[in-house]
Structures are given as C-alpha cells and as structure tokens.
GROMACS .gro file of C-alpha atoms in nm:
model
  382
    1MET     CA    1   3.270  22.999  19.256
    2ALA     CA    2   3.340  22.629  19.270
    3VAL     CA    3   3.208  22.440  19.495
    4PRO     CA    4   3.297  22.054  19.617
    5GLY     CA    5   3.305  21.799  19.311
    6ASP     CA    6   3.324  22.060  19.028
    7PRO     CA    7   3.646  22.000  18.818
    8PRO     CA    8   3.921  22.236  18.915
    9ASP     CA    9   3.919  22.466  18.604
   10GLY     CA   10   3.551  22.508  18.654
   11THR     CA   11   3.276  22.331  18.404
   12PRO     CA   12   3.422  22.243  18.091
   13ASP     CA   13   3.293  22.433  17.776
   14GLY     CA   14   3.000  22.238  17.575
   15ILE     CA   15   2.904  22.089  17.900
   16GLY     CA   16   2.577  22.175  18.064
   17GLY     CA   17   2.356  22.039  18.309
   18GLY     CA   18   2.514  22.200  18.631
   19ASP     CA   19   2.684  22.022  18.910
   20GLU     CA   20   2.465  21.713  18.939
   21GLU     CA   21   2.447  21.665  18.569
   22PHE     CA   22   2.817  21.655  18.566
   23ARG     CA   23   2.869  21.432  18.832
   24SER     CA   24   2.629  21.204  18.693
   25ASP     CA   25   2.844  21.208  18.391
   26GLU     CA   26   3.209  21.182  18.460
   27TYR     CA   27   3.210  21.040  18.790
   28ARG     CA   28   2.907  20.789  18.771
   29SER     CA   29   3.146  20.514  18.823
   30VAL     CA   30   3.339  20.614  19.122
   31VAL     CA   31   3.201  20.560  19.484
   32PHE     CA   32   3.385  20.640  19.770
   33ASP     CA   33   3.222  20.490  20.042
   34GLU     CA   34   3.343  20.408  20.377
   35ASP     CA   35   3.515  20.072  20.320
   36PHE     CA   36   3.695  20.233  20.010
   37VAL     CA   37   3.814  20.480  20.217
   38ARG     CA   38   3.968  20.228  20.485
   39ALA     CA   39   4.118  19.991  20.257
   40ALA     CA   40   4.340  20.289  20.109
   41ARG     CA   41   4.707  20.288  20.124
   42LEU     CA   42   4.786  20.603  20.150
   43GLN     CA   43   4.569  20.831  20.360
   44GLU     CA   44   4.553  21.234  20.395
   45PHE     CA   45   4.678  21.388  20.724
   46SER     CA   46   4.428  21.610  20.850
   47ALA     CA   47   4.497  22.016  20.832
   48GLN     CA   48   4.597  22.035  21.199
   49GLU     CA   49   4.812  21.721  21.135
   50ARG     CA   50   5.010  21.902  20.813
   51MET     CA   51   5.095  22.217  21.067
   52GLY     CA   52   5.352  22.048  21.219
   53GLU     CA   53   5.705  22.078  21.147
   54HIS     CA   54   5.848  21.838  20.868
   55ALA     CA   55   5.501  21.681  20.838
   56ARG     CA   56   5.392  21.509  20.514
   57ALA     CA   57   5.101  21.551  20.334
   58VAL     CA   58   5.006  21.138  20.393
   59ARG     CA   59   5.054  20.842  20.548
   60SER     CA   60   5.139  20.508  20.447
   61ARG     CA   61   4.917  20.259  20.599
   62SER     CA   62   5.049  19.882  20.666
   63ILE     CA   63   4.897  19.606  20.530
   64TRP     CA   64   4.807  19.488  20.825
   65SER     CA   65   4.569  19.760  20.910
   66GLY     CA   66   4.291  19.676  20.679
   67GLY     CA   67   4.446  19.528  20.347
   68GLY     CA   68   4.662  19.700  20.048
   69SER     CA   69   4.412  19.688  19.776
   70SER     CA   70   4.263  19.994  19.620
   71ARG     CA   71   3.928  19.845  19.516
   72PRO     CA   72   3.630  19.907  19.714
   73ARG     CA   73   3.607  19.635  19.957
   74THR     CA   74   3.320  19.471  20.151
   75SER     CA   75   3.505  19.340  20.410
   76THR     CA   76   3.489  19.485  20.782
   77PRO     CA   77   3.732  19.671  20.920
   78GLY     CA   78   4.034  19.509  21.078
   79ARG     CA   79   4.017  19.143  20.904
   80GLY     CA   80   4.345  19.202  20.771
   81ALA     CA   81   4.485  19.257  21.114
   82ARG     CA   82   4.301  18.958  21.238
   83GLN     CA   83   4.398  18.720  20.937
   84GLY     CA   84   4.803  18.839  21.026
   85MET     CA   85   4.778  18.761  21.390
   86LEU     CA   86   4.614  18.421  21.342
   87LEU     CA   87   4.918  18.370  21.097
   88VAL     CA   88   5.195  18.441  21.349
   89LEU     CA   89   5.009  18.243  21.613
   90LEU     CA   90   5.006  17.932  21.373
   91ILE     CA   91   5.373  17.970  21.285
   92ALA     CA   92   5.437  17.986  21.698
   93VAL     CA   93   5.225  17.706  21.761
   94ALA     CA   94   5.395  17.503  21.473
   95PHE     CA   95   5.711  17.585  21.603
   96ALA     CA   96   5.636  17.489  21.969
   97ALA     CA   97   5.517  17.165  21.829
   98ALA     CA   98   5.851  17.091  21.620
   99VAL     CA   99   6.040  17.170  21.929
  100TYR     CA  100   5.827  16.955  22.164
  101MET     CA  101   5.820  16.629  21.970
  102GLY     CA  102   6.199  16.683  21.892
  103LEU     CA  103   6.271  16.631  22.282
  104SER     CA  104   6.018  16.401  22.363
  105ASN     CA  105   6.116  16.139  22.075
  106PRO     CA  106   6.482  16.194  22.015
  107THR     CA  107   6.609  16.000  21.714
  108VAL     CA  108   6.777  15.664  21.796
  109PRO     CA  109   7.090  15.694  21.644
  110LEU     CA  110   7.167  15.400  21.406
  111SER     CA  111   7.352  15.130  21.532
  112THR     CA  112   7.760  15.147  21.410
  113SER     CA  113   7.842  14.797  21.526
  114ARG     CA  114   8.049  14.527  21.350
  115THR     CA  115   7.912  14.198  21.299
  116ASP     CA  116   8.191  13.957  21.374
  117PRO     CA  117   8.198  13.610  21.149
  118LEU     CA  118   8.146  13.330  21.373
  119SER     CA  119   8.472  13.120  21.493
  120SER     CA  120   8.387  12.742  21.594
  121THR     CA  121   8.559  12.455  21.733
  122VAL     CA  122   8.411  12.100  21.668
  123VAL     CA  123   8.562  11.868  21.888
  124PRO     CA  124   8.490  11.486  21.813
  125LEU     CA  125   8.500  11.245  22.091
  126ALA     CA  126   8.557  10.896  22.048
  127PRO     CA  127   8.483  10.581  22.249
  128SER     CA  128   8.704  10.450  22.475
  129THR     CA  129   8.469  10.132  22.539
  130ALA     CA  130   8.233   9.969  22.330
  131VAL     CA  131   7.905  10.154  22.252
  132PRO     CA  132   7.567  10.055  22.471
  133GLY     CA  133   7.272   9.977  22.287
  134GLY     CA  134   6.900   9.911  22.349
  135ARG     CA  135   6.610  10.111  22.344
  136PRO     CA  136   6.617  10.458  22.379
  137VAL     CA  137   6.418  10.493  22.716
  138ASP     CA  138   6.639  10.243  22.890
  139LEU     CA  139   6.954  10.393  22.765
  140TYR     CA  140   6.831  10.694  22.905
  141ALA     CA  141   6.754  10.618  23.233
  142LYS     CA  142   7.090  10.461  23.289
  143SER     CA  143   7.272  10.768  23.139
  144PRO     CA  144   7.379  11.083  23.335
  145ALA     CA  145   7.078  11.223  23.129
  146ALA     CA  146   6.853  11.018  23.310
  147ASP     CA  147   6.693  11.356  23.496
  148TYR     CA  148   6.756  11.609  23.199
  149ARG     CA  149   6.398  11.749  23.078
  150VAL     CA  150   6.284  11.693  22.717
  151GLY     CA  151   6.310  11.935  22.459
  152ALA     CA  152   6.283  12.313  22.512
  153ALA     CA  153   6.181  12.241  22.841
  154GLY     CA  154   6.572  12.159  22.962
  155ILE     CA  155   6.644  12.523  22.814
  156THR     CA  156   6.560  12.786  23.083
  157LEU     CA  157   6.584  13.120  23.097
  158PRO     CA  158   6.771  13.283  23.423
  159ALA     CA  159   6.671  13.528  23.618
  160VAL     CA  160   6.659  13.879  23.442
  161ARG     CA  161   6.739  14.229  23.572
  162ARG     CA  162   6.829  14.522  23.340
  163THR     CA  163   7.199  14.653  23.264
  164HIS     CA  164   7.287  14.984  23.285
  165HIS     CA  165   7.199  15.069  22.918
  166PHE     CA  166   6.931  14.779  22.853
  167THR     CA  167   6.590  14.761  22.992
  168GLU     CA  168   6.476  14.418  23.196
  169GLY     CA  169   6.252  14.388  22.835
  170GLN     CA  170   6.543  14.425  22.582
  171VAL     CA  171   6.728  14.141  22.819
  172VAL     CA  172   6.431  13.950  22.829
  173THR     CA  173   6.415  13.986  22.414
  174ALA     CA  174   6.782  13.852  22.397
  175LEU     CA  175   6.729  13.549  22.627
  176SER     CA  176   6.413  13.448  22.404
  177ILE     CA  177   6.582  13.446  22.068
  178ALA     CA  178   6.904  13.287  22.223
  179LYS     CA  179   6.662  12.983  22.319
  180ASP     CA  180   6.484  13.035  21.974
  181TYR     CA  181   6.809  12.970  21.826
  182LEU     CA  182   6.888  12.654  22.033
  183VAL     CA  183   6.563  12.499  21.976
  184GLN     CA  184   6.569  12.565  21.617
  185SER     CA  185   6.932  12.479  21.550
  186SER     CA  186   6.982  12.182  21.824
  187LEU     CA  187   6.599  12.000  21.833
  188ASP     CA  188   6.419  12.099  21.492
  189PRO     CA  189   6.385  11.734  21.342
  190ASP     CA  190   6.417  11.850  20.960
  191VAL     CA  191   6.756  12.009  21.087
  192LEU     CA  192   6.884  11.679  21.257
  193ALA     CA  193   6.852  11.508  20.952
  194GLY     CA  194   7.006  11.767  20.705
  195ALA     CA  195   6.682  11.851  20.523
  196ALA     CA  196   6.653  12.202  20.653
  197THR     CA  197   6.840  12.500  20.735
  198ARG     CA  198   6.603  12.781  20.706
  199PRO     CA  199   6.461  12.759  21.064
  200VAL     CA  200   6.819  12.838  21.175
  201ARG     CA  201   6.903  13.094  20.878
  202VAL     CA  202   6.602  13.332  20.958
  203LEU     CA  203   6.728  13.409  21.309
  204LEU     CA  204   7.080  13.512  21.210
  205ASP     CA  205   7.188  13.896  21.139
  206PRO     CA  206   7.228  13.974  20.770
  207ASP     CA  207   7.557  14.007  20.770
  208GLN     CA  208   7.638  13.670  20.868
  209LEU     CA  209   7.416  13.469  20.604
  210ALA     CA  210   7.707  13.469  20.316
  211GLN     CA  211   7.935  13.275  20.586
  212PHE     CA  212   7.623  13.090  20.687
  213ASP     CA  213   7.503  12.985  20.336
  214ARG     CA  214   7.864  12.859  20.230
  215SER     CA  215   7.900  12.687  20.540
  216MET     CA  216   7.612  12.495  20.447
  217THR     CA  217   7.688  12.411  20.097
  218SER     CA  218   8.066  12.364  20.127
  219PRO     CA  219   8.137  12.270  20.464
  220SER     CA  220   8.527  12.305  20.602
  221GLY     CA  221   8.693  12.244  20.935
  222ASP     CA  222   8.887  12.594  20.884
  223GLY     CA  223   8.730  12.728  21.209
  224ARG     CA  224   8.505  12.931  21.006
  225HIS     CA  225   8.237  12.725  20.759
  226ALA     CA  226   8.171  12.388  20.987
  227ALA     CA  227   7.805  12.346  20.938
  228THR     CA  228   7.813  12.173  21.277
  229GLY     CA  229   7.937  12.509  21.431
  230TRP     CA  230   7.608  12.652  21.331
  231LEU     CA  231   7.348  12.361  21.421
  232VAL     CA  232   7.334  12.002  21.494
  233ARG     CA  233   7.258  11.756  21.205
  234PHE     CA  234   7.358  11.409  21.142
  235ASP     CA  235   7.526  11.263  20.835
  236PRO     CA  236   7.226  11.095  20.660
  237GLY     CA  237   7.398  10.827  20.528
  238THR     CA  238   7.523  10.699  20.856
  239ALA     CA  239   7.243  10.767  21.146
  240ALA     CA  240   6.910  10.913  21.201
  241VAL     CA  241   6.702  11.004  21.515
  242ALA     CA  242   6.542  10.747  21.681
  243ASP     CA  243   6.354  10.940  21.952
  244THR     CA  244   6.251  11.283  21.914
  245ARG     CA  245   6.238  11.340  22.294
  246VAL     CA  246   6.590  11.512  22.319
  247ARG     CA  247   6.715  11.518  22.664
  248VAL     CA  248   6.854  11.871  22.740
  249SER     CA  249   7.046  12.014  23.026
  250GLY     CA  250   7.242  12.372  23.074
  251THR     CA  251   7.237  12.737  23.162
  252LEU     CA  252   7.188  13.067  22.979
  253ALA     CA  253   7.363  13.384  23.115
  254PHE     CA  254   7.415  13.736  22.987
  255ASP     CA  255   7.622  14.083  23.006
  256GLU     CA  256   7.625  14.403  22.860
  257VAL     CA  257   7.942  14.437  22.701
  258SER     CA  258   7.897  14.823  22.586
  259ALA     CA  259   7.636  15.054  22.562
  260ASP     CA  260   7.497  14.941  22.233
  261ILE     CA  261   7.622  14.558  22.282
  262LEU     CA  262   7.416  14.265  22.486
  263GLU     CA  263   7.583  13.921  22.483
  264VAL     CA  264   7.444  13.617  22.600
  265PHE     CA  265   7.629  13.305  22.640
  266THR     CA  266   7.463  12.923  22.632
  267ASP     CA  267   7.635  12.612  22.794
  268HIS     CA  268   7.394  12.301  22.712
  269THR     CA  269   7.437  11.938  22.702
  270PHE     CA  270   7.210  11.756  22.406
  271VAL     CA  271   7.152  11.362  22.423
  272TYR     CA  272   7.004  11.206  22.135
  273ALA     CA  273   6.891  10.854  22.060
  274VAL     CA  274   7.025  10.747  21.713
  275ARG     CA  275   7.025  10.439  21.562
  276PRO     CA  276   7.158  10.324  21.181
  277ALA     CA  277   7.058  10.507  20.892
  278THR     CA  278   6.937  10.193  20.711
  279GLY     CA  279   6.764  10.065  21.017
  280SER     CA  280   6.396  10.039  21.056
  281PRO     CA  281   6.279  10.339  21.271
  282ALA     CA  282   6.028  10.081  21.441
  283ALA     CA  283   6.312   9.851  21.584
  284ALA     CA  284   6.333   9.840  21.934
  285GLU     CA  285   6.656   9.765  22.003
  286GLY     CA  286   6.992   9.894  21.856
  287ALA     CA  287   6.960  10.231  21.958
  288SER     CA  288   7.253  10.441  22.102
  289LEU     CA  289   7.324  10.797  22.296
  290PHE     CA  290   7.478  11.047  22.101
  291THR     CA  291   7.602  11.337  22.310
  292VAL     CA  292   7.649  11.733  22.192
  293ARG     CA  293   7.811  11.983  22.431
  294ARG     CA  294   7.732  12.327  22.261
  295GLU     CA  295   7.880  12.639  22.391
  296LEU     CA  296   7.761  12.946  22.199
  297ARG     CA  297   7.800  13.300  22.260
  298LEU     CA  298   7.518  13.531  22.075
  299ARG     CA  299   7.554  13.920  22.035
  300PHE     CA  300   7.280  14.173  22.006
  301ASP     CA  301   7.267  14.521  21.911
  302ARG     CA  302   6.940  14.701  21.903
  303GLU     CA  303   6.857  14.612  21.570
  304ASP     CA  304   6.892  14.274  21.637
  305LEU     CA  305   6.672  14.302  21.944
  306ALA     CA  306   6.379  14.479  21.736
  307ALA     CA  307   6.446  14.246  21.426
  308ARG     CA  308   6.435  13.933  21.683
  309ARG     CA  309   6.766  13.789  21.517
  310ALA     CA  310   7.124  13.719  21.633
  311GLU     CA  311   7.471  13.698  21.566
  312LEU     CA  312   7.663  13.396  21.654
  313VAL     CA  313   8.042  13.489  21.694
  314GLN     CA  314   8.169  13.189  21.907
  315ALA     CA  315   8.071  12.812  21.908
  316TYR     CA  316   8.287  12.559  22.109
  317VAL     CA  317   8.110  12.229  22.023
  318MET     CA  318   8.199  11.847  22.186
  319ALA     CA  319   8.033  11.572  22.020
  320GLY     CA  320   8.055  11.188  22.049
  321PRO     CA  321   8.062  10.908  22.021
  322GLN     CA  322   8.253  10.993  21.706
  323ASP     CA  323   8.558  10.864  21.509
  324CYS     CA  324   8.839  11.076  21.488
  325SER     CA  325   8.920  10.975  21.155
  326THR     CA  326   8.602  11.158  21.028
  327ASP     CA  327   8.549  11.513  20.981
  328PRO     CA  328   8.263  11.654  21.165
  329ALA     CA  329   8.233  11.960  20.981
  330GLU     CA  330   7.958  11.890  20.760
  331GLY     CA  331   7.752  11.663  20.989
  332PHE     CA  332   7.816  11.412  21.276
  333ARG     CA  333   7.859  11.025  21.198
  334PRO     CA  334   7.815  10.873  21.552
  335VAL     CA  335   7.986  10.534  21.625
  336LEU     CA  336   7.666  10.290  21.649
  337ALA     CA  337   7.577  10.053  21.911
  338GLY     CA  338   7.811   9.768  21.934
  339ALA     CA  339   8.105   9.928  21.768
  340GLY     CA  340   8.430   9.907  21.991
  341PRO     CA  341   8.667  10.186  22.085
  342THR     CA  342   8.838  10.368  21.802
  343THR     CA  343   9.080  10.579  22.064
  344VAL     CA  344   9.232  10.521  22.355
  345GLY     CA  345   9.422  10.778  22.544
  346PRO     CA  346   9.486  10.858  22.951
  347ALA     CA  347   9.258  11.166  22.941
  348ALA     CA  348   8.889  11.169  22.858
  349SER     CA  349   8.636  11.450  22.785
  350ASP     CA  350   8.277  11.427  22.982
  351PRO     CA  351   8.057  11.656  22.776
  352TYR     CA  352   7.782  11.576  23.085
  353ALA     CA  353   8.009  11.762  23.334
  354SER     CA  354   7.925  12.107  23.450
  355GLY     CA  355   8.152  12.416  23.393
  356SER     CA  356   8.381  12.512  23.117
  357PRO     CA  357   8.581  12.262  22.952
  358ARG     CA  358   8.946  12.298  22.879
  359ARG     CA  359   8.981  12.427  22.533
  360THR     CA  360   9.226  12.216  22.324
  361ALA     CA  361   9.423  12.270  22.006
  362GLY     CA  362   9.355  11.930  21.835
  363LEU     CA  363   9.124  11.828  21.658
  364CYS     CA  364   9.003  11.486  21.844
  365GLY     CA  365   8.896  11.392  22.234
  366VAL     CA  366   8.814  11.086  22.420
  367LEU     CA  367   8.443  11.025  22.557
  368ALA     CA  368   8.424  10.971  22.926
  369PRO     CA  369   8.285  10.653  22.998
  370PRO     CA  370   7.905  10.727  23.096
  371THR     CA  371   7.833  10.739  23.455
  372ALA     CA  372   7.534  10.783  23.691
  373ALA     CA  373   7.678  11.107  23.850
  374GLY     CA  374   7.867  11.242  23.526
  375THR     CA  375   8.159  11.416  23.703
  376ALA     CA  376   8.418  11.240  23.481
  377PRO     CA  377   8.684  11.525  23.492
  378VAL     CA  378   8.678  11.751  23.149
  379SER     CA  379   9.048  11.745  22.986
  380PRO     CA  380   9.010  11.684  22.608
  381ALA     CA  381   9.293  11.472  22.454
  382PRO     CA  382   9.515  11.604  22.195
   0.00000   0.00000   0.00000
C-alpha cells in the first residue's frame, strides 16, 4: 500500500532504504513550505469544492494576491497586493496634481499682435523774429519755460487705475517704460550730441530694430526713417547743448485698445539752451533756446511689459527755431542767437501751447514769438 510521498507506481527496483531513504534521495531539493504554496499561480480546489457542477480542479491566482513566481518566497503574505494598491494610489495622486496645476496655472497664450513700423512727422519751425541770445538762466527766466521742471522731474505719471484686461501694476509698468523712453531719447547728453543711440535702442521692440538702425545710419524724411522721429539730437557741426538742465513739461495718458494691447500717449515740450558747436562751452553769452514739442504713441503687449520695452508707432514733432531749407531728419540745426528770421507768414505754431496742435501736410511751420504765457494759437503754416 502506497503512502503519501511514495512514487505513483511504487518504489522502483534497485532502490532500497524505504520511504525515508527515497525521500532524502529524490526529493531532497524540493521544500514545499508555506510561502511556496501561497506564491503558487495555480491552487487546487478542495475535495468539497470539486464536487460542484462544472467545477474545475484548480483555480488561477491573481498576481495581486501574493506574486506570480513559482519559486519559494520569503516575503510576507499580501505583499504584492500592497504594492499594487500603492501603485494605483501613486497614479491617482499624480493625475490629481496634474489637474490641479493645469487649473491653477493656466498657460498664458503667446501674443499674436503685429508690430507696426514707426510713422513719424518732423516739422521744423522757422523764426519770425531775431533769435535772442544770452545766458541760459536768463533766457529760461524770460521764456514760457520759466516754471517748467528740470529734466526727468518734468515727466510725471498720471493717476493710475486698472483697465478691463490689464492690472494696475501693468499700467504702471507701461507708463514707467514710456517715461524711460522719453528720458533716454530726449535728455541723455550723449544721445543729444549724436554720440549714442543704444540707450534708446534697448527700449524698443525687437521687430522695430531694423527700422531704427536704418533711421540712424541712413536717415530720411520719408515718414519712416527720420532719426529725429525716434529721438532728439543736434547736428554736431551746428550746435551743442549749453546747459544740461533741460526744461520739461507735458502729460502722459493711457488707454486699453484691445484685450492684449495697451497704449500710452505722451505730449511734452522740451526746451534746450544751445550754443554754436565751435564756441567755448564756458562762454556765458551767446546761448539761445531751442524748443521741441514731441507727441508720441507707444504700444505695449504683454510680452513688451514683461521685457520692459515699447513699440513706438507714431511720432509728431515740431522743433525750432530752424531754417525750413534744412532737412531735420538726421539732426536738428538750430538758428542760433542773433540770426534774423528766415521765414515769414501769417500763421505761427506755438510749441508751448497746450492741447493737440493742428496737423499740417507741409514740411515747415513758423515759430511763434516767445511770450510769458505761451498761449499763441497753434496753426502751422504750410
């Protein structure tokens, strides 16, 4: 009679030693410990389970219920199930984090706005009377610029409020960039002398740099490439600034023109004391005043605000006293102290007057005689 552990057909011939010897010789390397049984992929049903209808002899065990290896294992029961649950939990947490980040930090769409080229008009204002001369301090005191502030202090920001699509901080940024542009392009001594352009260039949108560079190297009065449309500079062979304390007065305003575009409008009068380029800088006498009225329209998209740069899209400039026979596109050539009038006409343009000057299709105007109030009507002569 066979006993558990005997071979199915009994003990083979020639093999003695009984059951214990047989087990030690043939099955010594196989140990059916409890962990090995629990790790089996197939498990035999009990006798009672096999009595049911359509019952199978064995059941297939899931890999989640203790592992799929048929090798004896030393891990504790249920380890595979815990690992599986941990994996599912990690996937759920990662998915939830991705959804949360997507909702709390929406991707900012790239700006698709188009950068327009600068359109500029530069109108020289010819003197209608002899140009007075003297010391800069005395000339300022007798001019409408007597109460103007000095330098950047004359460029003040307006009251700020948020717009529909731009925050108050973004509006302040746009106004600050516009002020920086005015300071660098109208007050920097090297820019005024024609010795530098970089302080202005670094504030422009990259799409306008090619137009700016051409305006500096090959200026033209074609409405696109006048150097004096971008900045204020004097012809170094004609005049030089006699006093760095330039008098300034004007206003800034802003407006949201679309959901992605903010514009700033500037209207400022700059009054410079100039002297002959060949004269001595230490000379107290012989200076005269030169006035530049600049109206600029600067545009900002969200990329410009982030990079602190501007798009200068329009400039209207009146400057004098100048001779109308000269081209102011490359640099201003002031009519200096003691020179008589070069143009006469019934109408005069007053760069000191407030309000928007009437536009003219001509290339020259007449500079109104300076008055204490500076209220001469603005009506450029063709």
